[in-house]
Tab-separated table of C-alpha atoms and ligand atoms in Angstrom:
chain	number	residue	atom	x	y	z
C	191	ILE	CA	38.517	1.526	-47.764
C	192	SER	CA	41.397	1.122	-45.352
C	193	TYR	CA	42.414	3.727	-42.767
C	194	PRO	CA	45.899	4.094	-41.349
C	195	ILE	CA	46.132	2.615	-37.836
C	196	SER	CA	46.942	6.064	-36.330
C	197	SER	CA	43.602	7.455	-37.603
C	198	LEU	CA	41.712	4.536	-36.063
C	199	ILE	CA	43.419	5.108	-32.724
C	200	LEU	CA	42.562	8.822	-32.942
C	201	ILE	CA	38.862	8.061	-33.698
C	202	ALA	CA	38.719	5.553	-30.831
C	203	LEU	CA	40.305	8.064	-28.442
C	204	THR	CA	37.881	10.829	-29.515
C	205	VAL	CA	34.840	8.532	-29.038
C	206	PHE	CA	36.167	7.466	-25.631
C	207	CYS	CA	36.765	11.090	-24.503
C	208	LEU	CA	33.302	12.212	-25.710
C	209	THR	CA	31.567	9.316	-23.958
C	210	PHE	CA	33.546	10.044	-20.796
C	211	MET	CA	32.583	13.752	-20.930
C	212	VAL	CA	28.870	12.937	-21.483
C	213	ILE	CA	28.881	10.504	-18.556
C	214	ARG	CA	30.709	13.000	-16.322
C	215	SER	CA	28.199	15.727	-17.192
C	216	PHE	CA	25.385	13.468	-15.857
C	217	ARG	CA	27.235	12.855	-12.589
C	218	LYS	CA	26.388	15.203	-9.750
C	219	GLN	CA	29.493	16.851	-8.320
C	220	ILE	CA	29.975	16.527	-4.593
C	221	PRO	CA	30.467	19.991	-3.070
C	222	LYS	CA	33.916	20.745	-1.706
C	223	GLY	CA	34.442	19.686	1.892
C	224	LEU	CA	31.765	16.973	1.722
C	225	LYS	CA	32.317	13.248	1.289
C	226	ARG	CA	30.386	10.800	-0.871
C	227	LEU	CA	28.044	8.653	1.200
C	228	PRO	CA	28.904	4.963	1.442
C	229	GLY	CA	27.200	2.780	-1.121
C	230	PRO	CA	27.831	0.540	-4.121
C	231	ARG	CA	29.332	2.083	-7.249
C	232	GLY	CA	26.932	2.059	-10.184
C	233	TYR	CA	27.423	1.794	-13.927
C	234	PRO	CA	27.394	5.000	-15.992
C	235	LEU	CA	23.867	6.176	-16.966
C	236	ILE	CA	22.028	3.201	-15.460
C	237	GLY	CA	23.557	3.242	-11.981
C	238	ASN	CA	22.631	0.234	-9.828
C	239	VAL	CA	19.463	-0.773	-11.686
C	240	LEU	CA	20.848	-4.138	-12.768
C	241	GLU	CA	21.465	-5.207	-9.162
C	242	LEU	CA	18.001	-3.969	-8.147
C	243	ARG	CA	16.109	-5.532	-11.024
C	244	SER	CA	14.744	-8.547	-9.181
C	245	ASN	CA	13.782	-8.402	-5.500
C	246	PRO	CA	15.050	-4.846	-4.897
C	247	HIS	CA	13.803	-4.969	-1.290
C	248	LEU	CA	16.076	-7.910	-0.481
C	249	THR	CA	19.039	-6.495	-2.414
C	250	LEU	CA	18.725	-3.183	-0.533
C	251	THR	CA	18.568	-5.008	2.791
C	252	GLN	CA	21.775	-6.867	1.911
C	253	MET	CA	23.472	-3.680	0.727
C	254	SER	CA	22.539	-1.870	3.943
C	255	GLN	CA	24.292	-4.595	5.905
C	256	THR	CA	27.488	-3.776	4.002
C	257	TYR	CA	27.192	0.012	3.794
C	258	GLY	CA	25.134	0.907	6.875
C	259	ASP	CA	21.739	2.450	7.626
C	260	VAL	CA	22.454	5.556	5.530
C	261	MET	CA	23.740	4.736	2.077
C	262	GLN	CA	23.665	6.135	-1.418
C	263	ILE	CA	22.823	4.193	-4.531
C	264	GLN	CA	22.247	5.426	-8.049
C	265	ILE	CA	19.091	4.669	-10.034
C	266	GLY	CA	19.597	5.813	-13.594
C	267	THR	CA	21.262	9.188	-13.287
C	268	ARG	CA	19.530	10.032	-10.014
C	269	PRO	CA	21.389	9.594	-6.733
C	270	VAL	CA	19.048	7.988	-4.196
C	271	LEU	CA	19.491	8.072	-0.438
C	272	VAL	CA	18.436	4.808	1.214
C	273	LEU	CA	17.559	5.048	4.898
C	274	SER	CA	17.116	1.853	6.852
C	275	GLY	CA	17.055	3.558	10.223
C	276	GLU	CA	14.328	4.906	12.450
C	277	ASP	CA	13.180	8.233	11.026
C	278	PHE	CA	11.617	8.739	7.604
C	279	MET	CA	10.655	12.198	6.400
C	280	GLY	CA	9.163	13.617	3.212
C	281	ARG	CA	8.595	12.161	-0.235
C	282	PRO	CA	10.837	12.649	-3.282
C	283	ASP	CA	9.649	14.755	-6.188
C	284	LEU	CA	9.209	12.012	-8.804
C	285	TYR	CA	8.008	12.608	-12.355
C	286	SER	CA	5.298	9.913	-12.144
C	287	PHE	CA	3.860	11.477	-8.952
C	288	HIS	CA	2.913	14.559	-11.032
C	289	HIS	CA	0.298	12.453	-12.799
C	290	ILE	CA	-1.490	11.121	-9.721
C	291	GLY	CA	-4.730	12.846	-8.730
C	292	ASP	CA	-4.318	15.668	-11.267
C	293	GLY	CA	-0.796	16.189	-9.948
C	294	GLN	CA	-2.264	17.295	-6.610
C	295	SER	CA	-2.152	14.106	-4.549
C	296	LEU	CA	-1.071	14.843	-1.003
C	297	THR	CA	0.144	11.291	-0.496
C	298	PHE	CA	2.339	11.348	-3.589
C	299	SER	CA	3.841	14.798	-3.211
C	300	THR	CA	6.552	16.543	-1.286
C	301	ASP	CA	3.838	18.808	0.167
C	302	SER	CA	3.609	18.691	3.944
C	303	GLY	CA	2.093	22.124	4.416
C	304	GLU	CA	-1.135	23.272	6.024
C	305	VAL	CA	-3.643	21.254	3.957
C	306	TRP	CA	-1.597	18.078	4.397
C	307	ARG	CA	-1.509	18.729	8.151
C	308	ALA	CA	-5.274	19.380	8.261
C	309	ARG	CA	-5.917	16.149	6.377
C	310	ARG	CA	-4.033	14.104	8.953
C	311	ASN	CA	-6.796	14.773	11.488
C	312	PRO	CA	-9.683	12.775	10.041
C	313	ASN	CA	-13.170	13.284	11.353
C	314	SER	CA	-13.483	10.765	14.177
C	315	SER	CA	-17.271	10.443	13.941
C	316	SER	CA	-16.841	8.893	10.474
C	317	THR	CA	-14.488	6.221	11.803
C	318	CYS	CA	-17.167	5.119	14.288
C	319	LEU	CA	-19.199	3.915	11.316
C	320	LEU	CA	-16.410	1.595	10.260
C	321	GLU	CA	-17.526	-1.302	12.418
C	322	GLU	CA	-21.020	-1.192	10.983
C	323	HIS	CA	-19.816	-1.068	7.365
C	324	VAL	CA	-17.263	-3.879	7.762
C	325	SER	CA	-19.826	-6.061	9.520
C	326	LYS	CA	-22.270	-5.621	6.660
C	327	GLU	CA	-19.650	-6.370	3.993
C	328	ALA	CA	-18.246	-9.378	5.877
C	329	ASP	CA	-21.778	-10.811	6.161
C	330	TYR	CA	-22.143	-10.410	2.424
C	331	LEU	CA	-18.832	-12.260	1.876
C	332	VAL	CA	-19.888	-15.156	4.124
C	333	MET	CA	-23.145	-15.479	2.202
C	334	LYS	CA	-21.387	-15.225	-1.194
C	335	PHE	CA	-18.635	-17.726	-0.286
C	336	LEU	CA	-21.196	-20.279	0.933
C	337	GLN	CA	-23.190	-19.831	-2.254
C	338	LEU	CA	-20.075	-20.231	-4.433
C	339	MET	CA	-19.058	-23.393	-2.586
C	340	LYS	CA	-22.497	-24.851	-3.109
C	341	GLU	CA	-22.605	-23.992	-6.791
C	342	GLU	CA	-18.984	-24.274	-7.891
C	343	LYS	CA	-17.140	-26.063	-5.065
C	344	ARG	CA	-14.199	-23.610	-5.358
C	345	PHE	CA	-13.609	-19.886	-5.855
C	346	ASP	CA	-11.007	-17.122	-5.893
C	347	PRO	CA	-11.725	-14.965	-2.804
C	348	TYR	CA	-9.700	-11.937	-3.976
C	349	ARG	CA	-12.202	-10.601	-6.506
C	350	TYR	CA	-14.987	-10.563	-3.912
C	351	MET	CA	-12.882	-9.181	-1.062
C	352	VAL	CA	-11.569	-6.278	-3.143
C	353	VAL	CA	-15.108	-5.028	-3.825
C	354	SER	CA	-16.175	-5.477	-0.187
C	355	VAL	CA	-13.137	-3.592	1.105
C	356	ALA	CA	-13.639	-0.855	-1.516
C	357	ASN	CA	-17.255	-0.635	-0.387
C	358	VAL	CA	-16.152	0.071	3.199
C	359	ILE	CA	-14.012	3.048	2.164
C	360	CYS	CA	-16.735	4.155	-0.292
C	361	ALA	CA	-19.294	4.061	2.507
C	362	MET	CA	-17.046	6.144	4.753
C	363	CYS	CA	-15.986	8.645	2.103
C	364	PHE	CA	-19.161	8.857	0.003
C	365	GLY	CA	-21.930	7.133	1.993
C	366	LYS	CA	-22.309	4.781	-0.944
C	367	ARG	CA	-22.246	1.010	-1.441
C	368	TYR	CA	-21.742	-0.580	-4.855
C	369	ASP	CA	-23.100	-3.842	-6.107
C	370	HIS	CA	-20.452	-6.549	-6.592
C	371	ASP	CA	-21.168	-6.548	-10.337
C	372	ASP	CA	-21.038	-2.767	-10.709
C	373	GLN	CA	-18.908	-2.246	-13.796
C	374	GLU	CA	-17.865	1.291	-12.877
C	375	LEU	CA	-16.461	0.261	-9.494
C	376	LEU	CA	-14.904	-2.911	-10.914
C	377	SER	CA	-13.062	-0.906	-13.559
C	378	ILE	CA	-11.716	1.402	-10.818
C	379	VAL	CA	-10.607	-1.278	-8.347
C	380	ASN	CA	-8.919	-3.231	-11.098
C	381	LEU	CA	-6.780	-0.229	-12.010
C	382	ASN	CA	-4.649	-0.708	-8.947
C	383	ASN	CA	-2.183	-3.299	-10.189
C	384	GLU	CA	-1.068	-1.056	-13.020
C	385	PHE	CA	-0.971	1.873	-10.625
C	386	GLY	CA	1.258	0.018	-8.171
C	387	GLU	CA	3.787	-0.820	-10.846
C	388	VAL	CA	4.592	2.821	-11.515
C	389	ALA	CA	3.859	4.452	-8.161
C	390	ALA	CA	6.127	2.190	-6.151
C	391	SER	CA	9.234	3.749	-7.733
C	392	GLY	CA	9.100	1.405	-10.679
C	393	ASN	CA	9.155	3.996	-13.424
C	394	PRO	CA	12.518	4.487	-15.181
C	395	ALA	CA	11.563	8.081	-16.197
C	396	ASP	CA	11.724	9.042	-12.510
C	397	PHE	CA	15.396	8.229	-12.468
C	398	ILE	CA	16.577	8.898	-16.019
C	399	PRO	CA	14.850	12.252	-16.721
C	400	VAL	CA	15.450	12.199	-20.483
C	401	LEU	CA	13.012	9.243	-20.725
C	402	GLN	CA	10.145	11.633	-19.860
C	403	TYR	CA	10.308	12.925	-23.413
C	404	LEU	CA	10.275	9.536	-25.127
C	405	PRO	CA	7.102	7.541	-25.852
C	406	ASN	CA	6.425	5.294	-22.870
C	407	ARG	CA	3.545	2.815	-22.845
C	408	THR	CA	3.502	2.216	-19.079
C	409	MET	CA	3.457	5.950	-18.400
C	410	LYS	CA	0.602	6.469	-20.863
C	411	ILE	CA	-1.448	3.759	-19.148
C	412	PHE	CA	-0.563	5.340	-15.796
C	413	LYS	CA	-1.714	8.830	-16.873
C	414	ASP	CA	-4.945	7.426	-18.342
C	415	LEU	CA	-5.817	5.414	-15.280
C	416	ASN	CA	-5.182	8.385	-12.993
C	417	LYS	CA	-7.478	10.514	-15.151
C	418	ARG	CA	-10.205	7.866	-14.909
C	419	PHE	CA	-9.762	7.638	-11.161
C	420	VAL	CA	-9.980	11.419	-10.731
C	421	SER	CA	-13.042	11.813	-12.952
C	422	PHE	CA	-14.811	8.988	-11.065
C	423	LEU	CA	-14.206	10.928	-7.834
C	424	GLN	CA	-14.961	14.373	-9.310
C	425	LYS	CA	-18.393	13.130	-10.272
C	426	ILE	CA	-19.109	11.931	-6.728
C	427	VAL	CA	-17.785	15.111	-5.077
C	428	LYS	CA	-19.905	17.207	-7.465
C	429	GLU	CA	-23.041	15.215	-6.582
C	430	HIS	CA	-22.228	15.766	-2.902
C	431	SER	CA	-21.782	19.526	-3.381
C	432	CYS	CA	-25.201	19.718	-5.080
C	433	SER	CA	-27.043	17.804	-2.353
C	434	PHE	CA	-24.975	19.176	0.568
C	435	ASP	CA	-26.877	20.014	3.753
C	436	LYS	CA	-24.788	21.355	6.623
C	437	ASP	CA	-27.249	19.941	9.160
C	438	ASN	CA	-26.982	16.439	7.749
C	439	ILE	CA	-23.345	15.406	7.348
C	440	ARG	CA	-23.453	12.025	5.636
C	441	ASP	CA	-19.792	11.076	5.235
C	442	ILE	CA	-16.151	12.266	4.980
C	443	THR	CA	-16.811	14.148	1.717
C	444	ASP	CA	-19.615	16.114	3.380
C	445	SER	CA	-17.460	16.960	6.380
C	446	LEU	CA	-14.702	18.171	4.049
C	447	ILE	CA	-17.208	20.364	2.174
C	448	ARG	CA	-18.379	21.796	5.489
C	449	HIS	CA	-14.786	22.376	6.572
C	450	CYS	CA	-14.156	24.099	3.253
C	451	GLN	CA	-17.204	26.357	3.615
C	452	GLU	CA	-16.438	27.258	7.231
C	453	LYS	CA	-12.906	28.198	6.311
C	454	LYS	CA	-14.144	30.368	3.474
C	455	VAL	CA	-16.268	32.280	5.969
C	456	ASP	CA	-13.322	32.686	8.317
C	457	GLU	CA	-11.146	35.060	6.242
C	458	SER	CA	-8.273	34.947	8.707
C	459	ALA	CA	-7.846	31.187	8.383
C	460	ASN	CA	-4.838	30.214	6.402
C	461	ILE	CA	-6.005	26.657	5.777
C	462	GLN	CA	-8.167	26.882	2.705
C	463	LEU	CA	-9.565	23.680	1.258
C	464	SER	CA	-10.604	24.226	-2.327
C	465	ASP	CA	-13.097	21.880	-4.023
C	466	GLN	CA	-10.260	20.370	-6.004
C	467	LYS	CA	-8.374	19.647	-2.756
C	468	ILE	CA	-11.436	17.731	-1.547
C	469	VAL	CA	-11.183	15.526	-4.622
C	470	ASN	CA	-7.484	15.061	-3.909
C	471	ILE	CA	-8.079	14.107	-0.290
C	472	VAL	CA	-10.771	11.534	-1.067
C	473	ASN	CA	-8.591	10.315	-3.928
C	474	ASP	CA	-5.790	9.628	-1.429
C	475	LEU	CA	-8.081	7.950	1.103
C	476	PHE	CA	-9.915	5.856	-1.453
C	477	GLY	CA	-6.754	4.958	-3.391
C	478	ALA	CA	-4.800	3.967	-0.270
C	479	GLY	CA	-7.757	2.446	1.527
C	480	PHE	CA	-8.810	-0.587	-0.465
C	481	ASP	CA	-5.842	-2.248	-2.123
C	482	THR	CA	-3.796	-2.363	1.089
C	483	VAL	CA	-6.506	-3.962	3.209
C	484	THR	CA	-7.451	-6.413	0.439
C	485	THR	CA	-3.814	-7.457	0.089
C	486	ALA	CA	-3.585	-7.987	3.867
C	487	LEU	CA	-6.724	-10.150	3.793
C	488	SER	CA	-5.466	-12.157	0.807
C	489	TRP	CA	-2.187	-12.852	2.596
C	490	SER	CA	-4.116	-13.831	5.717
C	491	LEU	CA	-6.145	-16.415	3.807
C	492	MET	CA	-2.974	-17.707	2.171
C	493	TYR	CA	-1.386	-18.316	5.582
C	494	LEU	CA	-4.566	-19.827	6.998
C	495	VAL	CA	-4.791	-22.430	4.256
C	496	THR	CA	-1.044	-23.088	4.391
C	497	TYR	CA	-1.106	-23.573	8.180
C	498	PRO	CA	-4.497	-25.172	8.971
C	499	GLU	CA	-3.430	-25.766	12.602
C	500	ILE	CA	-3.067	-21.969	13.036
C	501	GLN	CA	-6.537	-21.455	11.526
C	502	LYS	CA	-7.928	-23.982	14.049
C	503	LYS	CA	-6.270	-22.134	16.956
C	504	ILE	CA	-7.849	-18.818	15.906
C	505	GLN	CA	-11.246	-20.472	15.589
C	506	LYS	CA	-10.849	-22.088	19.009
C	507	GLU	CA	-10.031	-18.704	20.522
C	508	LEU	CA	-13.088	-17.170	18.812
C	509	ASP	CA	-15.329	-19.992	20.049
C	510	GLN	CA	-14.037	-19.709	23.619
C	511	MET	CA	-14.078	-15.940	23.957
C	512	ILE	CA	-17.038	-14.918	21.766
C	513	GLY	CA	-19.019	-18.003	20.853
C	514	ARG	CA	-21.319	-18.129	17.842
C	515	GLU	CA	-24.282	-16.164	19.140
C	516	ARG	CA	-22.919	-12.729	18.396
C	517	LYS	CA	-20.481	-11.245	15.901
C	518	PRO	CA	-16.918	-10.177	16.853
C	519	ARG	CA	-16.520	-6.448	17.561
C	520	LEU	CA	-13.547	-4.123	17.674
C	521	SER	CA	-13.724	-4.015	21.446
C	522	ASP	CA	-12.936	-7.771	21.472
C	523	ARG	CA	-9.382	-7.236	20.282
C	524	LEU	CA	-7.792	-7.527	23.712
C	525	MET	CA	-9.650	-10.768	24.360
C	526	LEU	CA	-8.236	-12.356	21.213
C	527	PRO	CA	-4.438	-12.201	21.626
C	528	TYR	CA	-3.708	-15.189	19.357
C	529	THR	CA	-5.747	-13.668	16.510
C	530	GLU	CA	-3.917	-10.368	16.971
C	531	ALA	CA	-0.581	-12.168	17.023
C	532	PHE	CA	-1.542	-13.922	13.777
C	533	ILE	CA	-2.299	-10.570	12.108
C	534	LEU	CA	1.026	-9.114	13.283
C	535	GLU	CA	2.872	-12.179	11.992
C	536	MET	CA	1.034	-11.883	8.661
C	537	PHE	CA	2.197	-8.235	8.341
C	538	ARG	CA	5.751	-9.154	9.347
C	539	HIS	CA	6.196	-12.320	7.309
C	540	SER	CA	4.515	-11.193	4.087
C	541	SER	CA	6.306	-7.815	4.047
C	542	PHE	CA	3.834	-6.780	1.404
C	543	LEU	CA	5.078	-3.198	1.479
C	544	PRO	CA	8.727	-4.233	1.626
C	545	PHE	CA	10.402	-0.828	1.496
C	546	THR	CA	8.952	0.219	4.823
C	547	ILE	CA	10.071	-2.838	6.780
C	548	PRO	CA	13.741	-3.393	6.238
C	549	HIS	CA	14.227	-4.666	9.775
C	550	TRP	CA	14.113	-8.440	9.278
C	551	LYS	CA	17.384	-8.800	11.143
C	552	LEU	CA	15.453	-8.059	14.356
C	553	TRP	CA	13.636	-11.403	14.250
C	554	LYS	CA	14.617	-14.829	15.472
C	555	ASP	CA	14.098	-17.348	12.632
C	556	PRO	CA	12.712	-14.589	10.383
C	557	SER	CA	11.448	-16.924	7.672
C	558	THR	CA	9.359	-19.092	10.035
C	559	PHE	CA	5.665	-18.146	10.235
C	560	ASN	CA	5.069	-18.137	13.958
C	561	PRO	CA	2.312	-15.960	15.542
C	562	GLU	CA	3.501	-17.026	19.020
C	563	ARG	CA	6.529	-14.728	18.681
C	564	PHE	CA	4.126	-11.859	19.431
C	565	LEU	CA	2.659	-13.372	22.593
C	566	LYS	CA	3.958	-13.026	26.132
C	567	ALA	CA	5.177	-16.254	27.768
C	568	GLU	CA	1.751	-17.113	29.241
C	569	GLY	CA	0.177	-16.745	25.771
C	570	THR	CA	-2.709	-14.632	27.062
C	571	GLU	CA	-1.438	-11.220	26.019
C	572	VAL	CA	0.231	-9.606	23.011
C	573	ASN	CA	3.805	-8.498	23.656
C	574	ARG	CA	3.499	-4.774	22.753
C	575	ALA	CA	7.270	-4.176	22.625
C	576	GLU	CA	7.589	-6.879	19.964
C	577	SER	CA	4.487	-5.789	18.049
C	578	GLU	CA	5.861	-2.255	17.668
C	579	LYS	CA	8.763	-3.607	15.644
C	580	VAL	CA	6.397	-4.486	12.782
C	581	MET	CA	6.481	-1.368	10.665
C	582	THR	CA	4.138	-2.179	7.805
C	583	PHE	CA	2.523	1.248	8.134
C	584	GLY	CA	5.738	3.242	7.786
C	585	LEU	CA	7.383	5.569	10.251
C	586	GLY	CA	7.794	9.239	10.956
C	587	LYS	CA	5.638	12.127	9.891
C	588	ARG	CA	4.572	10.543	6.586
C	589	LYS	CA	3.478	7.268	8.150
C	590	CYS	CA	0.147	5.749	7.117
C	591	LEU	CA	-2.777	8.004	7.893
C	592	GLY	CA	-5.216	5.117	7.874
C	593	GLU	CA	-3.256	2.796	10.192
C	594	SER	CA	-6.049	2.363	12.742
C	595	ILE	CA	-8.682	1.963	10.054
C	596	GLY	CA	-6.501	-0.594	8.240
C	597	ARG	CA	-5.798	-2.624	11.386
C	598	TRP	CA	-9.445	-2.541	12.479
C	599	GLU	CA	-10.689	-3.618	9.071
C	600	VAL	CA	-8.305	-6.563	8.841
C	601	PHE	CA	-9.257	-7.683	12.367
C	602	LEU	CA	-13.011	-7.401	11.815
C	603	PHE	CA	-13.137	-8.969	8.356
C	604	LEU	CA	-10.969	-11.882	9.470
C	605	THR	CA	-12.748	-12.636	12.723
C	606	ILE	CA	-16.219	-12.434	11.181
C	607	LEU	CA	-15.172	-14.723	8.302
C	608	LEU	CA	-13.401	-17.220	10.559
C	609	GLN	CA	-16.222	-17.369	13.054
C	610	GLN	CA	-18.424	-18.857	10.345
C	611	LEU	CA	-16.171	-20.388	7.712
C	612	GLU	CA	-13.155	-22.633	7.385
C	613	PHE	CA	-10.809	-22.067	4.457
C	614	SER	CA	-8.712	-24.676	2.685
C	615	VAL	CA	-7.036	-25.097	-0.702
C	616	CYS	CA	-8.663	-27.308	-3.279
C	617	ASP	CA	-7.686	-30.975	-2.996
C	618	GLY	CA	-4.292	-31.797	-4.441
C	619	GLU	CA	-3.250	-28.148	-4.901
C	620	LYS	CA	-0.348	-26.398	-3.238
C	621	VAL	CA	-0.166	-22.724	-2.310
C	622	ASP	CA	2.845	-20.793	-3.505
C	623	ILE	CA	3.492	-18.014	-1.001
C	624	THR	CA	6.779	-16.784	-2.451
C	625	PRO	CA	6.460	-12.985	-2.422
C	626	SER	CA	7.008	-11.243	-5.738
C	627	LEU	CA	7.262	-7.503	-6.058
C	628	TRP	CA	5.501	-6.471	-9.235
C	629	THR	CA	3.353	-9.316	-10.492
C	630	ASP	CA	-0.408	-8.925	-10.835
C	631	HIS	CA	-2.745	-10.723	-8.515
C	632	GLU	CA	-2.741	-14.381	-9.413
C	633	ALA	CA	-5.951	-16.182	-8.691
C	634	GLN	CA	-5.674	-18.765	-5.925
C	635	GLU	CA	-8.858	-20.687	-5.517
C	636	VAL	CA	-9.936	-22.001	-2.114
Q	204	HEM	C1	-3.366	-2.881	5.832
Q	204	HEM	C2	-3.622	-1.663	5.553
Q	204	HEM	C3	-2.619	-0.571	5.218
Q	204	HEM	C4	-1.262	-0.615	5.115
Q	204	HEM	C5	-0.344	-1.806	5.295
Q	204	HEM	C6	-0.813	0.736	4.793
Q	204	HEM	C7	0.512	1.129	4.623
Q	204	HEM	C8	0.915	2.406	4.302
Q	204	HEM	C9	2.294	2.795	4.104
Q	204	HEM	C10	3.493	1.875	4.212
Q	204	HEM	C11	2.319	4.112	3.814
Q	204	HEM	C12	3.545	4.961	3.497
Q	204	HEM	C13	4.141	5.434	4.804
Q	204	HEM	C14	5.486	6.114	4.616
Q	204	HEM	O1	5.751	6.629	3.532
Q	204	HEM	O2	6.273	6.103	5.571
Q	204	HEM	C15	0.938	4.576	3.816
Q	204	HEM	C16	0.568	5.889	3.578
Q	204	HEM	C17	-0.743	6.309	3.570
Q	204	HEM	N1	-1.853	5.539	3.854
Q	204	HEM	FE1	-1.890	3.577	4.374
Q	204	HEM	N2	-1.894	1.552	4.694
Q	204	HEM	C18	-3.020	0.796	4.955
Q	204	HEM	C19	-4.328	1.233	4.981
Q	204	HEM	C20	-4.728	2.521	4.748
Q	204	HEM	C21	-6.108	2.986	4.799
Q	204	HEM	C22	-7.303	2.106	5.143
Q	204	HEM	C23	-6.085	4.330	4.487
Q	204	HEM	C24	-7.225	5.314	4.401
Q	204	HEM	C25	-8.300	5.299	5.074
Q	204	HEM	C26	-4.700	4.703	4.250
Q	204	HEM	C27	-4.283	5.969	3.929
Q	204	HEM	C28	-2.969	6.333	3.730
Q	204	HEM	C29	-2.551	7.698	3.335
Q	204	HEM	C30	-3.476	8.881	3.065
Q	204	HEM	C31	-1.153	7.677	3.254
Q	204	HEM	C32	-0.233	8.841	2.897
Q	204	HEM	C33	0.201	9.590	4.141
Q	204	HEM	C34	1.038	10.841	3.822
Q	204	HEM	O3	1.728	10.847	2.802
Q	204	HEM	O4	0.988	11.781	4.613
Q	204	HEM	N3	-3.912	3.590	4.416
Q	204	HEM	N4	0.113	3.511	4.128
């Protein structure tokens, strides 16, 4: 069949106009009197996703140098404000966040009301136990690593560290320690890679809303794993409620139950913690508390084996200031400035939560791994002004709630391990420390 040329032109024009109208209807209109924020123009429907596909943290840093600290990009059909400046506020209302912790996570919600505020004041008596728990777990790791070296001559430290770190937060939240072969705990700690992929703004349905209604394998996995996580915690909170004794507060869950009961008695209080909120709070603490610290420890070991001379310097400092007779304690931090500087440099250089540290332009030779940049000229003290520029824990009112716990854990685990062990890569192997945003943990044997 042949059509006259005028009909073809008419069809083409109609298709063009319809497409244009559909695209325009997706675009948010800027109210009169306001200007569009600076930022790169995106393609219709997909916005800037193609530019952000690989290494979005680096692309955003480059873009912010062109467009400034406050810029607008478009992800799918959703306009996104990118702030590279000093003050960060609330969280966006993303579709995937509705599936975390029964949709009630305080970390992954826009909520910053009374319960969120109450949660940001953790019970300080529980944090005192941290030192004891980390010490116990680090001892276990030393024993396990020595045994593995004897039997197998090499091992991947990650899978042991993740359970030890999870055990510390379990001990604080639930007064419970799991065996390293415990299948229930292993299935929970291993959920985190899949979780990270969606939670860290990686889910297209957050930005192209129509995708919420289409089958989506990643989202299904995400919903399932959140359900498993919540039911694991519900079971523990229920056990705690049954055996609760207000005169014997065993852990954070118990102190939340007590808080909840006291508030119920006090009718005038407007902060009411329901049982479900307790599950949500421990969900947030547990979820945020093990993967972060394990990642920091993994990066630390990577740097130590890549720069053996730095490892030697830390061990020399430990030998001189603490010796081998007793274990390092939190109160030793000021005496170990080089070790502290190493930890700061690990946080800065690895940028393992890249969207909260877009300030690389502050550093001299940013790509060089150099703990000394955090020491004062004499080398005996950490330069606090410099150390404050490392913003791995976020900024503003939503900054990390577990910052002290995280820093203390990394310090204690590392010093106890390095006091007794020396790490190196297997003969003839090279460590690849190129950061990648989404990939799963790849085993690196030492
Ligand atoms: C090396 C260790 C850790 C790092 C690097 C880290 C980093 C972060 C970052 C970047 C945020 C987001 C901040 C923002 O949005 O501005 C965050 C939030 C949070 N972190 Fe951590 N974290 C660590 C350890 C921990 C630990 C051990 C806990 C719990 C005991 C914890 C609990 C939380 C919670 C509850 C939030 C959400 C705060 C809110 O939304 O109000 N974190 N963390």
